[in-house]
Tab-separated table of C-alpha atoms in Angstrom:
chain	number	residue	atom	x	y	z
A	1	UNK	CA	0.170	0.111	0.115
A	2	UNK	CA	1.145	3.247	-0.960
A	3	UNK	CA	4.077	2.355	-3.244
A	4	UNK	CA	4.642	3.840	-6.518
A	5	UNK	CA	4.471	1.365	-9.062
A	6	UNK	CA	4.312	0.810	-12.930
A	7	UNK	CA	3.157	-1.240	-15.323
A	8	UNK	CA	4.731	-1.957	-18.925
A	9	UNK	CA	4.052	-3.396	-22.250
A	10	UNK	CA	2.278	-6.667	-21.222
A	11	UNK	CA	-0.142	-7.294	-18.371
A	12	UNK	CA	-0.588	-11.146	-18.837
A	13	UNK	CA	0.920	-14.272	-19.825
A	14	UNK	CA	-0.585	-18.089	-19.803
A	15	UNK	CA	1.819	-19.272	-16.982
A	16	UNK	CA	2.333	-22.536	-17.991
A	17	UNK	CA	4.531	-22.534	-21.365
A	18	UNK	CA	8.357	-22.986	-20.991
A	19	UNK	CA	9.267	-19.153	-21.352
A	20	UNK	CA	6.710	-18.253	-18.398
A	21	UNK	CA	8.357	-21.140	-16.082
A	22	UNK	CA	11.657	-19.460	-17.168
A	23	UNK	CA	10.433	-16.173	-16.119
A	24	UNK	CA	10.864	-14.813	-19.759
A	25	UNK	CA	7.337	-14.278	-19.772
A	26	UNK	CA	7.641	-11.829	-22.814
A	27	UNK	CA	8.486	-14.612	-25.260
A	28	UNK	CA	5.041	-16.381	-24.112
A	29	UNK	CA	2.879	-16.969	-27.224
A	30	UNK	CA	-0.347	-16.195	-25.020
A	31	UNK	CA	1.324	-12.721	-23.779
A	32	UNK	CA	-1.544	-10.246	-23.303
A	33	UNK	CA	-0.528	-6.567	-24.521
A	34	UNK	CA	-1.275	-3.517	-22.011
A	35	UNK	CA	-3.373	-2.203	-24.765
A	36	UNK	CA	-5.329	-3.186	-27.973
A	37	UNK	CA	-5.533	-6.528	-26.499
A	38	UNK	CA	-8.294	-8.868	-25.012
A	39	UNK	CA	-7.630	-9.867	-21.287
A	40	UNK	CA	-8.663	-13.183	-19.614
A	41	UNK	CA	-11.983	-12.051	-18.578
A	42	UNK	CA	-12.636	-11.140	-22.260
A	43	UNK	CA	-12.622	-7.447	-21.997
A	44	UNK	CA	-10.196	-5.146	-24.106
A	45	UNK	CA	-7.153	-4.031	-22.274
A	46	UNK	CA	-7.022	-0.205	-22.623
A	47	UNK	CA	-3.427	1.106	-21.601
A	48	UNK	CA	-2.374	3.197	-18.987
A	49	UNK	CA	-3.642	6.268	-20.015
A	50	UNK	CA	-6.345	6.495	-17.169
A	51	UNK	CA	-6.770	8.012	-13.789
A	52	UNK	CA	-6.538	3.914	-12.540
A	53	UNK	CA	-5.591	0.800	-13.617
A	54	UNK	CA	-5.995	-2.742	-12.390
A	55	UNK	CA	-2.953	-4.999	-13.066
A	56	UNK	CA	-2.128	-8.729	-11.948
A	57	UNK	CA	0.667	-8.338	-9.475
A	58	UNK	CA	3.139	-10.145	-11.302
A	59	UNK	CA	3.126	-7.338	-14.067
A	60	UNK	CA	3.645	-4.628	-11.514
A	61	UNK	CA	7.059	-3.313	-11.020
A	62	UNK	CA	8.280	-0.920	-7.822
A	63	UNK	CA	9.594	2.258	-9.136
A	64	UNK	CA	12.809	2.928	-6.995
A	65	UNK	CA	12.363	6.043	-4.823
A	66	UNK	CA	15.237	7.821	-6.818
A	67	UNK	CA	13.372	7.693	-9.853
A	68	UNK	CA	10.524	10.175	-10.928
A	69	UNK	CA	7.571	8.597	-12.230
A	70	UNK	CA	7.412	10.339	-15.324
A	71	UNK	CA	11.106	9.022	-15.919
A	72	UNK	CA	10.477	5.542	-15.159
A	73	UNK	CA	7.602	5.363	-17.430
A	74	UNK	CA	9.669	5.227	-20.657
A	75	UNK	CA	12.226	3.050	-18.975
A	76	UNK	CA	9.383	0.335	-18.824
A	77	UNK	CA	9.656	0.151	-22.641
A	78	UNK	CA	13.030	1.758	-24.254
A	79	UNK	CA	14.965	1.075	-21.255
A	80	UNK	CA	14.444	-2.468	-20.821
A	81	UNK	CA	14.469	-3.320	-24.310
A	82	UNK	CA	18.004	-2.346	-24.448
A	83	UNK	CA	18.997	-3.575	-21.083
A	84	UNK	CA	17.620	-7.158	-21.765
A	85	UNK	CA	20.001	-8.152	-24.626
A	86	UNK	CA	22.930	-6.725	-23.005
A	87	UNK	CA	22.318	-8.610	-19.994
A	88	UNK	CA	21.331	-12.034	-21.778
A	89	UNK	CA	24.119	-11.966	-24.290
A	90	UNK	CA	26.837	-11.185	-21.434
A	91	UNK	CA	27.445	-7.645	-22.495
A	92	UNK	CA	27.379	-5.811	-19.400
A	93	UNK	CA	31.011	-5.971	-18.700
A	94	UNK	CA	32.883	-2.768	-18.839
A	95	UNK	CA	35.779	-1.941	-21.616
A	96	UNK	CA	33.421	-3.390	-24.575
A	97	UNK	CA	32.970	-1.934	-27.758
A	98	UNK	CA	29.307	-1.453	-28.883
A	99	UNK	CA	27.147	0.746	-31.684
A	100	UNK	CA	23.995	1.987	-31.500
A	101	UNK	CA	21.953	2.156	-34.824
A	102	UNK	CA	19.164	4.618	-34.782
A	103	UNK	CA	18.949	7.630	-32.312
A	104	UNK	CA	15.375	7.266	-31.118
A	105	UNK	CA	13.505	6.529	-27.946
A	106	UNK	CA	15.016	3.081	-27.528
A	107	UNK	CA	18.645	4.072	-29.224
A	108	UNK	CA	18.970	7.021	-26.936
A	109	UNK	CA	18.531	5.078	-24.020
A	110	UNK	CA	20.936	2.283	-25.549
A	111	UNK	CA	23.768	4.955	-25.486
A	112	UNK	CA	23.155	5.902	-22.066
A	113	UNK	CA	22.966	2.411	-20.549
A	114	UNK	CA	25.868	0.996	-22.676
A	115	UNK	CA	28.031	4.029	-21.407
A	116	UNK	CA	26.785	3.725	-17.731
A	117	UNK	CA	28.039	-0.054	-18.213
A	118	UNK	CA	31.419	1.383	-19.084
A	119	UNK	CA	31.346	0.680	-22.873
A	120	UNK	CA	32.723	2.599	-25.707
A	121	UNK	CA	29.934	3.700	-27.432
A	122	UNK	CA	29.428	4.743	-31.284
A	123	UNK	CA	26.304	6.163	-32.833
A	124	UNK	CA	25.977	4.885	-36.354
A	125	UNK	CA	23.724	7.042	-38.498
A	126	UNK	CA	23.126	7.755	-42.337
A	127	UNK	CA	23.641	11.555	-41.687
A	128	UNK	CA	25.513	13.826	-39.703
A	129	UNK	CA	22.337	15.549	-38.459
A	130	UNK	CA	22.557	13.878	-34.972
A	131	UNK	CA	26.163	13.925	-34.304
A	132	UNK	CA	26.253	16.883	-31.622
A	133	UNK	CA	23.141	15.537	-30.010
A	134	UNK	CA	24.985	12.166	-29.933
A	135	UNK	CA	28.294	13.497	-28.686
A	136	UNK	CA	27.437	16.566	-26.538
A	137	UNK	CA	24.290	15.404	-24.894
A	138	UNK	CA	24.079	11.544	-25.052
A	139	UNK	CA	27.646	11.206	-24.114
A	140	UNK	CA	28.569	8.881	-26.887
A	141	UNK	CA	32.462	8.233	-27.730
A	142	UNK	CA	32.169	8.260	-31.356
A	143	UNK	CA	29.912	8.904	-34.634
A	144	UNK	CA	30.109	6.797	-37.536
A	145	UNK	CA	28.545	8.067	-40.805
A	146	UNK	CA	27.347	4.808	-42.564
A	147	UNK	CA	27.229	6.799	-46.006
A	148	UNK	CA	30.935	7.529	-45.535
A	149	UNK	CA	32.667	4.524	-47.170
A	150	UNK	CA	36.067	5.439	-45.746
A	151	UNK	CA	34.761	5.816	-42.176
A	152	UNK	CA	32.960	2.640	-42.559
A	153	UNK	CA	36.052	0.910	-43.803
A	154	UNK	CA	37.956	2.211	-40.923
A	155	UNK	CA	35.846	0.705	-38.225
A	156	UNK	CA	35.999	-2.771	-39.758
A	157	UNK	CA	36.179	-5.848	-37.350
A	158	UNK	CA	36.058	-3.096	-34.397
A	159	UNK	CA	32.457	-3.613	-32.433
A	160	UNK	CA	31.678	-6.250	-30.060
A	161	UNK	CA	28.113	-5.632	-30.793
A	162	UNK	CA	25.458	-3.528	-32.534
A	163	UNK	CA	22.141	-2.657	-31.394
A	164	UNK	CA	20.086	-1.944	-34.343
A	165	UNK	CA	16.894	-0.144	-33.525
A	166	UNK	CA	16.122	0.958	-37.194
A	167	UNK	CA	12.529	0.343	-38.017
A	168	UNK	CA	12.961	0.222	-41.858
A	169	UNK	CA	14.688	-2.074	-44.571
A	170	UNK	CA	18.271	-1.720	-44.560
A	171	UNK	CA	21.261	-3.929	-46.034
A	172	UNK	CA	22.870	-5.742	-43.148
A	173	UNK	CA	26.322	-6.711	-44.649
A	174	UNK	CA	27.801	-3.269	-44.340
A	175	UNK	CA	27.367	-3.432	-40.570
A	176	UNK	CA	28.272	-6.992	-40.205
A	177	UNK	CA	31.702	-6.287	-41.180
A	178	UNK	CA	31.988	-3.864	-38.448
A	179	UNK	CA	31.809	-6.627	-35.815
A	180	UNK	CA	34.550	-8.562	-34.260
A	181	UNK	CA	35.105	-12.306	-34.422
A	182	UNK	CA	31.832	-13.430	-32.229
A	183	UNK	CA	30.365	-10.256	-32.464
A	184	UNK	CA	26.448	-9.839	-32.483
A	185	UNK	CA	24.168	-7.795	-34.440
A	186	UNK	CA	21.165	-7.472	-32.317
A	187	UNK	CA	17.866	-6.375	-34.195
A	188	UNK	CA	15.076	-4.362	-32.480
A	189	UNK	CA	13.374	-2.411	-35.149
A	190	UNK	CA	10.207	-3.961	-36.598
A	191	UNK	CA	10.741	-4.645	-40.358
A	192	UNK	CA	7.988	-6.520	-42.209
A	193	UNK	CA	10.059	-7.332	-45.306
A	194	UNK	CA	12.782	-9.960	-45.503
A	195	UNK	CA	16.280	-8.651	-44.762
A	196	UNK	CA	19.364	-10.326	-46.953
A	197	UNK	CA	22.768	-10.943	-46.480
A	198	UNK	CA	25.252	-13.525	-47.686
A	199	UNK	CA	26.655	-16.306	-45.416
A	200	UNK	CA	30.050	-15.636	-45.449
A	201	UNK	CA	29.206	-12.241	-43.678
A	202	UNK	CA	28.544	-14.242	-40.637
A	203	UNK	CA	30.652	-17.332	-41.380
A	204	UNK	CA	34.034	-15.599	-41.879
A	205	UNK	CA	34.007	-14.258	-38.069
A	206	UNK	CA	31.454	-16.723	-36.329
A	207	UNK	CA	29.154	-13.578	-35.911
A	208	UNK	CA	25.585	-13.775	-34.977
A	209	UNK	CA	22.401	-11.810	-36.182
A	210	UNK	CA	19.930	-12.170	-33.403
A	211	UNK	CA	16.919	-10.222	-32.140
A	212	UNK	CA	15.329	-9.199	-28.568
A	213	UNK	CA	11.932	-8.125	-27.391
A	214	UNK	CA	11.370	-5.693	-24.363
A	215	UNK	CA	12.507	-7.684	-21.230
A	216	UNK	CA	11.047	-9.997	-18.476
A	217	UNK	CA	9.496	-8.627	-15.239
A	218	UNK	CA	12.615	-9.501	-13.572
A	219	UNK	CA	14.933	-7.636	-15.811
A	220	UNK	CA	12.762	-4.567	-15.832
A	221	UNK	CA	13.088	-4.296	-12.244
A	222	UNK	CA	16.798	-4.816	-12.297
A	223	UNK	CA	16.950	-2.088	-14.830
A	224	UNK	CA	15.192	0.346	-12.777
A	225	UNK	CA	17.470	-0.193	-10.150
A	226	UNK	CA	20.496	0.044	-12.435
A	227	UNK	CA	19.104	3.428	-13.715
A	228	UNK	CA	18.672	4.885	-10.237
A	229	UNK	CA	21.987	3.687	-9.172
A	230	UNK	CA	23.787	5.136	-12.148
A	231	UNK	CA	21.384	8.301	-12.292
A	232	UNK	CA	20.297	7.499	-15.840
A	233	UNK	CA	16.995	9.241	-17.096
A	234	UNK	CA	15.218	9.169	-20.274
A	235	UNK	CA	14.821	12.568	-22.513
A	236	UNK	CA	11.079	13.264	-22.186
A	237	UNK	CA	8.664	15.973	-23.002
A	238	UNK	CA	5.587	16.213	-20.689
A	239	UNK	CA	2.285	16.846	-22.429
A	240	UNK	CA	-1.304	16.891	-20.858
A	241	UNK	CA	-4.237	15.066	-22.341
A	242	UNK	CA	-5.669	18.176	-24.138
A	243	UNK	CA	-2.378	18.255	-25.875
A	244	UNK	CA	-2.665	14.588	-27.161
A	245	UNK	CA	-3.720	15.383	-30.812
A	246	UNK	CA	-0.599	17.961	-31.327
A	247	UNK	CA	1.835	15.390	-29.596
A	248	UNK	CA	0.476	12.741	-32.146
A	249	UNK	CA	0.909	15.101	-35.091
A	250	UNK	CA	4.507	15.977	-34.087
A	251	UNK	CA	5.255	12.328	-33.561
A	252	UNK	CA	4.153	11.627	-37.200
A	253	UNK	CA	6.856	14.213	-37.986
A	254	UNK	CA	9.498	12.897	-35.816
A	255	UNK	CA	9.517	15.946	-33.801
A	256	UNK	CA	10.131	14.499	-30.076
A	257	UNK	CA	13.163	13.931	-28.320
A	258	UNK	CA	12.787	11.328	-27.420
A	259	UNK	CA	9.679	10.360	-25.610
A	260	UNK	CA	6.144	12.126	-24.948
A	261	UNK	CA	4.953	11.339	-21.196
A	262	UNK	CA	1.283	12.246	-20.723
A	263	UNK	CA	0.534	13.941	-17.409
A	264	UNK	CA	-2.787	12.362	-16.759
A	265	UNK	CA	-3.106	13.714	-13.090
A	266	UNK	CA	-2.600	17.030	-14.247
A	267	UNK	CA	-4.773	16.771	-17.317
A	268	UNK	CA	-8.328	18.375	-17.632
A	269	UNK	CA	-10.268	14.923	-17.807
A	270	UNK	CA	-13.815	15.108	-18.250
A	271	UNK	CA	-15.969	13.564	-15.259
């Protein structure tokens, strides 16, 4: 009673499959999304933009006292999405060289979390537009222009991992060449058309192309405590419910750095 808590992307699972029994319920085939889904009682799940929400205790996370609720909210999605693969693939030790592709809501948290783990972090982008933001505001160590053949050639065999958050079709081979032996390309962008590569791109270096999806409830709690300890926050802009149409229009224009958080309590909600 009285704890500040959060609910993330999923609010239900079957509890019987191998994934559920292994506490990686995000991979349950019967997982229930917190929005636009059907709950066990047959009623629709309607998300968290409300004055109250009822959630099974398994899917409730305690927000550490050092994190403001508006800061914790994006971490329940973007934060755990990058934390989970770094933990699962043994990439939490200091001194690693990693890269983040795509500097959006997930990507900017990737830079922050990887830096807090003691990694040398490169941001890979197709244009120079976000260089200052990546280097000066997010603390990236390097900025690699993927459209510059000379820069890409100089970075060959230099990275332990790449977190690829780009949600649009793109060739994989140029980025596979950046990985060291045993390097990992971790896909996180939702792309609905098949990606292609020639097999020597992974064979000649025992490289891995893999993917990851949000994170477990255990990882989410661990990630929040890590962020509190390291003083990590998401870059957010608060909006009230009466500004939601404008926020959605700005989202369409990619005019947000990097997450909108809706202030429900401070909004003028109809009774």
